[in-house]
Coordinates of C-alpha atoms in Angstrom, one line a residue:
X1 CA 160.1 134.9 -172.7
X2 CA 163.2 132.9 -171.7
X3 CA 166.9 133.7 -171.9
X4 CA 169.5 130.5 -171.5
X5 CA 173.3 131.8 -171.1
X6 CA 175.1 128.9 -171.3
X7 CA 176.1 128.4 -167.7
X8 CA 174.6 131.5 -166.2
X9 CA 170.9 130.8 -164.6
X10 CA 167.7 131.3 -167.1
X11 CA 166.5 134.6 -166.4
X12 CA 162.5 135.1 -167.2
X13 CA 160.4 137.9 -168.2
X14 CA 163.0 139.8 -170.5
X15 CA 163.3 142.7 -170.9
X16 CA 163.0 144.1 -167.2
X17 CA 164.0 147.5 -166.3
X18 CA 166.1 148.5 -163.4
X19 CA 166.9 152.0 -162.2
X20 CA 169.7 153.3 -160.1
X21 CA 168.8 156.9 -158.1
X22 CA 172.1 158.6 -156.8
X23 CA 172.0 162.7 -156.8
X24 CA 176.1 162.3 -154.7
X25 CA 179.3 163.1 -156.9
X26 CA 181.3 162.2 -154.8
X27 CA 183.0 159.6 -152.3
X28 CA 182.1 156.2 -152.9
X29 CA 178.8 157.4 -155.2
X30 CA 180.8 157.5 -158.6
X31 CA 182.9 154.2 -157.7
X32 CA 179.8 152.0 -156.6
X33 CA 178.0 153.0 -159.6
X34 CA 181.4 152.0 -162.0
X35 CA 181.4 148.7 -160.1
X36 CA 177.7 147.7 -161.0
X37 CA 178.4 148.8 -164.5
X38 CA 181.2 147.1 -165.0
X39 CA 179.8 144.1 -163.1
X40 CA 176.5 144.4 -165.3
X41 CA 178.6 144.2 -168.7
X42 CA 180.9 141.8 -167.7
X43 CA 178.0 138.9 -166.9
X44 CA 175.6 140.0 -169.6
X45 CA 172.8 140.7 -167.4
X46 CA 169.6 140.9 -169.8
X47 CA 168.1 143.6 -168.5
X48 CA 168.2 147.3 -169.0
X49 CA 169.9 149.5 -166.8
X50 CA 168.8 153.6 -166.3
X51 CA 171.0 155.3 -163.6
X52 CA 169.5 158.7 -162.7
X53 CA 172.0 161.4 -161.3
X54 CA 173.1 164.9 -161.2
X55 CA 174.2 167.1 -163.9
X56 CA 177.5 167.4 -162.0
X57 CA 177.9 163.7 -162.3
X58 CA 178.4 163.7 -165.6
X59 CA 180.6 166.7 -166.2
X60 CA 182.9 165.0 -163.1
X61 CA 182.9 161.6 -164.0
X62 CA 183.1 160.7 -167.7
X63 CA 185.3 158.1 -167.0
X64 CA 182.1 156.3 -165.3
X65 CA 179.6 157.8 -168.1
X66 CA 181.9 156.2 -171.1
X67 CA 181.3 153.1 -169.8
X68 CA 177.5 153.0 -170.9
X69 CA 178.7 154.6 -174.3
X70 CA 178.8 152.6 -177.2
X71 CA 176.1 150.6 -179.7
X72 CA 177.3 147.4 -177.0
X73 CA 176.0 149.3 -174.5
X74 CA 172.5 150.4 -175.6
X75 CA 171.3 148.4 -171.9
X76 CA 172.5 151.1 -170.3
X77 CA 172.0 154.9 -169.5
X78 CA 172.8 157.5 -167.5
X79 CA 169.8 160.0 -167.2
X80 CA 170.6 163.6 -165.5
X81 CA 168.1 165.3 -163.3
X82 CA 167.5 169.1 -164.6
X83 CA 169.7 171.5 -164.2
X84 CA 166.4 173.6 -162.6
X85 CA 165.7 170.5 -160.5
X86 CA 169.8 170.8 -159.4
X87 CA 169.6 174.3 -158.8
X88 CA 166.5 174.2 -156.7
X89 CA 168.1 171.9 -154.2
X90 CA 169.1 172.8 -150.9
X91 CA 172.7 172.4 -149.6
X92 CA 173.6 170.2 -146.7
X93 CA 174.7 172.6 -144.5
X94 CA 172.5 172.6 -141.6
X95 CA 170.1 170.1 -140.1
X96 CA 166.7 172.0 -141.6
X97 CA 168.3 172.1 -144.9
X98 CA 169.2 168.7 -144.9
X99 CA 165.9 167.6 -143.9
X100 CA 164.5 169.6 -146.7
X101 CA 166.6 168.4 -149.3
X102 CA 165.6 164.7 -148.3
X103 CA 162.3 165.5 -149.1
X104 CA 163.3 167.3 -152.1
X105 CA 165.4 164.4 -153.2
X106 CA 162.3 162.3 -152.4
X107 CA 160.3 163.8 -155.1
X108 CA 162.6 164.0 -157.3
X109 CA 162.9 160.0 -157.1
X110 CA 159.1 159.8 -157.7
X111 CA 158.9 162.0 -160.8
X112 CA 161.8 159.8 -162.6
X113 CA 160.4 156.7 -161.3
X114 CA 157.4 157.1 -162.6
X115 CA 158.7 158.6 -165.7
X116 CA 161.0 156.1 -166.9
X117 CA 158.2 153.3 -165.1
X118 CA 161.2 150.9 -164.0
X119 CA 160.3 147.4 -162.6
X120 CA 162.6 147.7 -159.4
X121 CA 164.8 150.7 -158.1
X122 CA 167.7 150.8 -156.4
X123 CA 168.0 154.3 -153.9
X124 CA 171.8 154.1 -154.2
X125 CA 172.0 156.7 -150.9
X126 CA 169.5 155.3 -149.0
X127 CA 169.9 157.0 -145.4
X128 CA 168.3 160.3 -147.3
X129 CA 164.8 158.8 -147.9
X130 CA 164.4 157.4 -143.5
X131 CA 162.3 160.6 -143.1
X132 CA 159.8 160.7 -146.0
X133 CA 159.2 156.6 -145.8
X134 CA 158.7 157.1 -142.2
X135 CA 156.5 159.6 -142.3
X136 CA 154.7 157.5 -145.1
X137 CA 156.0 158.1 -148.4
X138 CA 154.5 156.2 -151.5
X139 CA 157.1 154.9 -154.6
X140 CA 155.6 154.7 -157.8
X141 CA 157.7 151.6 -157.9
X142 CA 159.2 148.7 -155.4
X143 CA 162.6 149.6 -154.4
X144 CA 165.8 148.6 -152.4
X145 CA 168.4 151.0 -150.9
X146 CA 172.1 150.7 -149.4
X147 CA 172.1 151.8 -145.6
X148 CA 175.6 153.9 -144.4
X149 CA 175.0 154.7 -141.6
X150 CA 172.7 153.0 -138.6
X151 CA 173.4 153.8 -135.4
X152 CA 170.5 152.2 -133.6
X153 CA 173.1 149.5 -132.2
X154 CA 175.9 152.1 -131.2
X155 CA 175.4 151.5 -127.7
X156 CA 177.0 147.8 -127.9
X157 CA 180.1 148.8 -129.8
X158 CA 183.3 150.4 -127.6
X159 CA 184.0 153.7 -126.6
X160 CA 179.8 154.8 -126.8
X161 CA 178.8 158.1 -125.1
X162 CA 176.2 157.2 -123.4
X163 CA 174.3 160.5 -123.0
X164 CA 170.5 161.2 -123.5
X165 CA 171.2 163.0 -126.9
X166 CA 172.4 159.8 -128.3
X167 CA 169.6 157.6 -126.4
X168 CA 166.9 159.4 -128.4
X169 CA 168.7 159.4 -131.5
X170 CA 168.4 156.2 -131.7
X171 CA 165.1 155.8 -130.1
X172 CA 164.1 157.9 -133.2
X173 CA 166.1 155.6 -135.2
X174 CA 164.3 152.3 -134.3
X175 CA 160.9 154.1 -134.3
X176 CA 161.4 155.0 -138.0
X177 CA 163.2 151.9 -139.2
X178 CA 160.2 149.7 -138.2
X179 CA 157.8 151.5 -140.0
X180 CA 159.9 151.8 -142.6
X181 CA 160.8 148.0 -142.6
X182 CA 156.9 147.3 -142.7
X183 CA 156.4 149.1 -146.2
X184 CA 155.5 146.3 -148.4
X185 CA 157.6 148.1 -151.3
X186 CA 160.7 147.8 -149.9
X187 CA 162.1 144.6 -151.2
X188 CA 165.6 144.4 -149.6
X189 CA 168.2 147.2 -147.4
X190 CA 171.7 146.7 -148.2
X191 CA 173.7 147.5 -145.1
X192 CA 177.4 148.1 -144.5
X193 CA 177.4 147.4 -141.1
X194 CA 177.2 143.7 -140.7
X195 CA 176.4 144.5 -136.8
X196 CA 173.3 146.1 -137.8
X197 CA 171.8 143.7 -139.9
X198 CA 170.8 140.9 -137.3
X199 CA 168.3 143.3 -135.5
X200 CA 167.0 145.2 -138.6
X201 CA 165.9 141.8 -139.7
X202 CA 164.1 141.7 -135.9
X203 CA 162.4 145.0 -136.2
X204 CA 159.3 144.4 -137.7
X205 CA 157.2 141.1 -138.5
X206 CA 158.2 141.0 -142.1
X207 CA 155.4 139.6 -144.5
X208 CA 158.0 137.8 -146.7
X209 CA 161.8 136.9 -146.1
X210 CA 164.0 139.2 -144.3
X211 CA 164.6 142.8 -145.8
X212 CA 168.3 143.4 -144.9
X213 CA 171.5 141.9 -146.3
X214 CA 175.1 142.4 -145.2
X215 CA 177.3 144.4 -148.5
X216 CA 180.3 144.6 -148.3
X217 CA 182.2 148.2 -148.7
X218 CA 184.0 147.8 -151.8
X219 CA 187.6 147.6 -153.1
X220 CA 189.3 147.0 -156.7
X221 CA 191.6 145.1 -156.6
X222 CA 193.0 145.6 -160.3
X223 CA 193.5 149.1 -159.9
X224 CA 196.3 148.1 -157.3
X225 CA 199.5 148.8 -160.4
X226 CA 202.4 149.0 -158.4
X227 CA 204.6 152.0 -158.7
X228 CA 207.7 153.2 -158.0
X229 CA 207.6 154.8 -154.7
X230 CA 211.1 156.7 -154.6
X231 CA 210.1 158.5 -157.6
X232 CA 206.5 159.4 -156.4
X233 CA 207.5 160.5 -153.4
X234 CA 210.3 162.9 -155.1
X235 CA 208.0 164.1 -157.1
X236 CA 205.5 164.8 -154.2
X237 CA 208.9 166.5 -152.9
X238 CA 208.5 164.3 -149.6
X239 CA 212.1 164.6 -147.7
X240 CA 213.6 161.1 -147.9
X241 CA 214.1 160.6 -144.5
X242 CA 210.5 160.9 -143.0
X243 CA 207.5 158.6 -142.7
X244 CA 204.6 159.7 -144.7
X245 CA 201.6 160.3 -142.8
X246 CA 198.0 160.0 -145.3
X247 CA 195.2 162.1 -144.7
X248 CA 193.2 161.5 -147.9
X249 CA 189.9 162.3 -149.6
X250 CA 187.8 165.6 -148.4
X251 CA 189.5 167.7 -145.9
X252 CA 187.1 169.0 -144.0
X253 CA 186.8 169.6 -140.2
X254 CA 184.7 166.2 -139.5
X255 CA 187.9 164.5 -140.7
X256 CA 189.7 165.7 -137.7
X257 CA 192.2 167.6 -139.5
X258 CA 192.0 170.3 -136.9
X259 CA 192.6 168.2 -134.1
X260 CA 195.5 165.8 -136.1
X261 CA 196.8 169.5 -136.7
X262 CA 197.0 170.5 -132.7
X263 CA 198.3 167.7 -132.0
X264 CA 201.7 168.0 -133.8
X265 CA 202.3 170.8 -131.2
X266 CA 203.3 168.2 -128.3
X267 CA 204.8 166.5 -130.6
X268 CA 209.0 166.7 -129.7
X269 CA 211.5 168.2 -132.4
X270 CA 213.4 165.2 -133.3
X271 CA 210.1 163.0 -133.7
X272 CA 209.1 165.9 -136.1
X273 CA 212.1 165.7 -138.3
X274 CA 210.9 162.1 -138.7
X275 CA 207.5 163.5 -139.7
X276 CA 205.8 163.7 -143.1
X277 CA 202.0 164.8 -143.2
X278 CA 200.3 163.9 -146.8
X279 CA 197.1 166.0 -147.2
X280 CA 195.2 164.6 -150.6
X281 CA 191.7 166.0 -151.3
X282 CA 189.0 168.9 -152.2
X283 CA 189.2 171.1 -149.4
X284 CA 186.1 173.8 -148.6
X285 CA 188.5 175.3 -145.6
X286 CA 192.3 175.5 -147.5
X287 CA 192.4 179.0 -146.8
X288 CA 192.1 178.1 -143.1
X289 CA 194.0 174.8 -142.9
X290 CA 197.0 176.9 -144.8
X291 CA 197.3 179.7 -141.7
X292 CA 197.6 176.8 -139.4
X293 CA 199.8 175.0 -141.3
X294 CA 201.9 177.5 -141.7
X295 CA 201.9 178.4 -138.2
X296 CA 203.1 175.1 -137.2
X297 CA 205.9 174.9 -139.7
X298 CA 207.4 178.0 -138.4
X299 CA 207.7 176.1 -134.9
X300 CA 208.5 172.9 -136.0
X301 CA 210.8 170.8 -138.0
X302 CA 208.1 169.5 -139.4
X303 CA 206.8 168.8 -143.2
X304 CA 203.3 169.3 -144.4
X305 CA 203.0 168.7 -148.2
X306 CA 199.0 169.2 -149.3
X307 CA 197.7 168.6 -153.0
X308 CA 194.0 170.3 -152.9
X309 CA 192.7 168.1 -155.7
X310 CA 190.3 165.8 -156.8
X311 CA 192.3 162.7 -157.5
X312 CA 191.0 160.5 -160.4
X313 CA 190.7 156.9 -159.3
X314 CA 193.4 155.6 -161.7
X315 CA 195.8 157.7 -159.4
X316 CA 194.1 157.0 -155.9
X317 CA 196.0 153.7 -155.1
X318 CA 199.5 155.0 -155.3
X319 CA 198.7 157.4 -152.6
X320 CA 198.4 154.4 -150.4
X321 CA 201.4 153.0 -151.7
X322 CA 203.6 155.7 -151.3
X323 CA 202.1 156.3 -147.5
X324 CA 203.9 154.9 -144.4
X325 CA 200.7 155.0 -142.3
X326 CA 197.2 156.3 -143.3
X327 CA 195.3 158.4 -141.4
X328 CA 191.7 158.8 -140.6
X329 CA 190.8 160.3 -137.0
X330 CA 187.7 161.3 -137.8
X331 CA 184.9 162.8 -135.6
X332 CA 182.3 160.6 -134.4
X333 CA 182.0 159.1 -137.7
X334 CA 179.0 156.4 -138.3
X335 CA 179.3 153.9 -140.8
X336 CA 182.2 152.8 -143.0
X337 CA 185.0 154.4 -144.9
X338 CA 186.7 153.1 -147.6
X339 CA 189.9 154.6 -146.5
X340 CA 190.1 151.9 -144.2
X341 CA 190.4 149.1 -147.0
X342 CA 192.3 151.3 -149.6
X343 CA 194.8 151.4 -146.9
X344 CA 194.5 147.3 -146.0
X345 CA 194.6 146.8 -149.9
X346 CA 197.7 148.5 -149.9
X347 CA 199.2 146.7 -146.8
X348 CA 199.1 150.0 -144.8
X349 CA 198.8 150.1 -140.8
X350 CA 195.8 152.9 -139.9
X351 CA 195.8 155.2 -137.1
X352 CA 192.3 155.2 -136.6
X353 CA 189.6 156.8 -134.4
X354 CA 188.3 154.3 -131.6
X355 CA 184.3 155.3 -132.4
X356 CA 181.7 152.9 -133.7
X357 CA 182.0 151.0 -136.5
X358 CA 185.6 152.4 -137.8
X359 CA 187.0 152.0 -134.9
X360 CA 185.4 148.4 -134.2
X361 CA 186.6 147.3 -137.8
X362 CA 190.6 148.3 -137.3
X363 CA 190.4 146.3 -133.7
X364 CA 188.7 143.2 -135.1
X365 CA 190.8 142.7 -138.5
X366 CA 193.8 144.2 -137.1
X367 CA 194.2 147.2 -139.2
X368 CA 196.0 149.6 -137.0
X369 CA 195.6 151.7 -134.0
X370 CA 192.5 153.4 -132.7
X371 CA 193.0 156.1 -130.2
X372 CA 190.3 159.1 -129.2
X373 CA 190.7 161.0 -132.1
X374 CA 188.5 163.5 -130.4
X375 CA 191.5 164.8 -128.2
X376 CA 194.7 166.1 -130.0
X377 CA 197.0 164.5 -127.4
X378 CA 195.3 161.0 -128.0
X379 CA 196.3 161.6 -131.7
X380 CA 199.8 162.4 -131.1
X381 CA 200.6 159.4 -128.8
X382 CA 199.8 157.5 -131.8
X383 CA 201.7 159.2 -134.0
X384 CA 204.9 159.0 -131.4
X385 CA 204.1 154.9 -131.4
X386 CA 204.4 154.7 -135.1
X387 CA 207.5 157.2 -135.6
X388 CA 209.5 155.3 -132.5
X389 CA 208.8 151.9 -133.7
X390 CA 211.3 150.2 -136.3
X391 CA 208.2 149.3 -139.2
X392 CA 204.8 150.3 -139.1
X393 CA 203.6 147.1 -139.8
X394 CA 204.7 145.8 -136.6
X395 CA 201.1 147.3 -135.1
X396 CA 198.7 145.4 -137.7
X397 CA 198.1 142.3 -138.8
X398 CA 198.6 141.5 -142.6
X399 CA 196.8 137.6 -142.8
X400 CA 193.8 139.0 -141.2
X401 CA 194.0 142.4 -142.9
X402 CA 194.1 141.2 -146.7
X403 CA 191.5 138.4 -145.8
X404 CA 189.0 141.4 -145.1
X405 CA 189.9 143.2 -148.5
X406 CA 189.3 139.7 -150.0
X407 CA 185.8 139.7 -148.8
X408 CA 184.9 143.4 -149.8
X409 CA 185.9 142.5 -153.3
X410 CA 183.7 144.9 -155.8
X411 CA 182.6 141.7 -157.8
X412 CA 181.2 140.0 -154.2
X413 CA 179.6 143.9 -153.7
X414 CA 178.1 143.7 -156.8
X415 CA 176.7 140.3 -156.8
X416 CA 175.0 140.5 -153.9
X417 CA 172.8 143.7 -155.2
X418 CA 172.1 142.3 -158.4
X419 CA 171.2 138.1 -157.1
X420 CA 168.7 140.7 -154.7
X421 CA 167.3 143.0 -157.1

């Protein structure tokens, strides 16, 4: 059977099914899925669309569930795991648990694949499945993923330690990707590191065409409402006469909170008084990140406002608006963050760890400054440059900057996935 919409290409063999896997809550998980729902109703794609997650999904995020709600919507539905199969899972706390939650994740995958018999899935998180594929895993079904975090190619980005650890990580890496990139039911890895995808599309001697496709990190652009800062900012309490200072989403320690912490100790009095620090997100470690905090404001003239709160998306751009400079000196971070183009979407300089592909996306589009976020005095240099300097802005570049959020647009994210599944 054929389907003809009007301009749109003819799509063949309607109905087809397509199934999203995604057991993450939070992040970018609940925001990728809104944009391929949103993308998926807005062109009329004929197919139907089942979107496996956790029960926590749903109770977190009914502001993404709604959208497949509706007798409009009958092409689309979210389907929770168990609350047994939830339960049984293991946390992520330590390597061995993460390795078997993988596989546990893994089977879970199979048992709704086969289930719900889709024609295609999409592993929404696919850096969790390396292990089982490599190892030999079967899918009742072909599939595609999205890759976070390669680190095969770390070695020819700046500031790399070069130490044997890190050699055989991504020895192990390479070893796993090409059998992995060999299984003929892998149809196509979506990667966010555009540095990566050149050699994953050298690593094996692929049957068909290449398996790996650039995608872009996305941003909304329409959810940018502008605000009025003054009164946010008074409402937030934030004395008018300092720079704010960002840290949002999770605060947690591989964030570099602790470090951006220590390093307000070298930090001189009167630079202080200029000093706002904006800590926005869940926190697992408040109760230590509050003794510290209040520790440091006793010895400095310093303020420290956090809000320990999941922020609903609707509120998550004025944030970045009200911000003077964002923060993200994360610890040996692989992959992408979105932080980086919230804060570009909002016209916001970034003071930026210098590691891998963070660090190499801030120097190349001009987003901020990188500096060792690994050292507490690194960190405070950069926040002397941008407290002594007239405007922030003066250290990024703005034409370069908004060209980069123009091409991580959520409609171009979601286009690509769905012209490759």
């Amino acid at each position: 059977m054929s389907i003809n919409l009007g301009d749109k290409i003819t799509v063949k063999n309607y109905p087809q099914k397509l199934m999203l896997f995604d057991l993450s809550i939070r992040g970018h998980h609940p925001t990728y899925i809104r944009h391929l729902i949103e993308y998926w109703q807005i062109h009329k794609i004929p197919k139907n669309l089942e979107i496996v997650v956790s029960p926590r999904f749903i109770e977190a995020h009914h502001d993404v569930v709604e959208l497949s709600q509706g007798d409009h919507h009958q092409d689309i539905r979210f389907v929770p795991i168990t609350q047994a199969e939830e339960e049984h899972l293991n946390s992520r706390k330590s390597r061995l648990k993460r390795l078997s939650r993988h596989f546990q994740e893994w089977e879970i995958f199979c048992k709704y694949a086969t289930n719900l018999r889709p024609d295609h899935c999409l592993i929404m998180y696919f850096d969790t499945c390396q292990i089982p594929l490599a190892l030999g895993a079967k899918s009742p079904c072909t599939f595609s993923g999205i890759y976070f975090r390669p680190t095969f190619h770390y070695h020819q980005l700046a500031n790399y330690d070069r130490t044997w650890k890190n050699y055989l990580q991504q020895l192990r890496e390479k070893i796993a990707l090409k059998r992995i990139l060999a299984n003929p039911q892998l149809q196509t890895i979506f990667c966010l590191d555009p540095f990566a995808v050149p050699q994953l599309n050298q690593f094996p001697k692929f049957p068909s065409q290449p398996k790996a496709v650039y995608l872009p990190d996305p941003v909304k652009l329409d959810n940018f409402k502008p605000i009025i800062i003054d009164d946010w900012r008074k409402s937030l309490q934030i004395d008018s006469q300092r720079r704010v200072f960002l840290l949002f989403g999770a605060l947690t320690a591989r964030k570099g909170i602790y470090q951006l912490l220590d390093s307000i100790a070298s930090l001189p009095a009167d630079l202080c008084q200029k000093l706002c620090i904006l800590l926005v997100g869940e926190s697992s470690i408040a109760n230590s990140l509050d003794s510290q905090i209040t520790e440091i404001c006793q010895t400095k003239p310093i303020q420290i406002i956090r809000y320990y709160q999941f922020v609903p998306e609707s509120e998550v751009m004025a944030y970045f608006q009200i911000a003077d400079v964002v923060l993200a000196p994360y610890q040996r971070h692989v992959g992408m963050s979105g932080i980086l183009l919230l804060a570009a979407a909002a016209n916001k300089p970034v003071l930026c760890s210098n590691y891998g592909l963070m660090g190499e996306m801030v120097r190349r589009y001009h987003l901020g400054l990188t500096v060792d976020s690994s050292q507490p005095q690194e960190i405070a240099k950069g926040l002397i440059k941008f407290l002594e300097i007239p405007n922030p802005l003066e250290i990024c570049d703005p034409v370069p900057m908004q060209n980069w959020v123009k091409q991580n647009s959520a409609s171009e994210f979601s286009r690509i996935i769905f012209e490759q599944v």
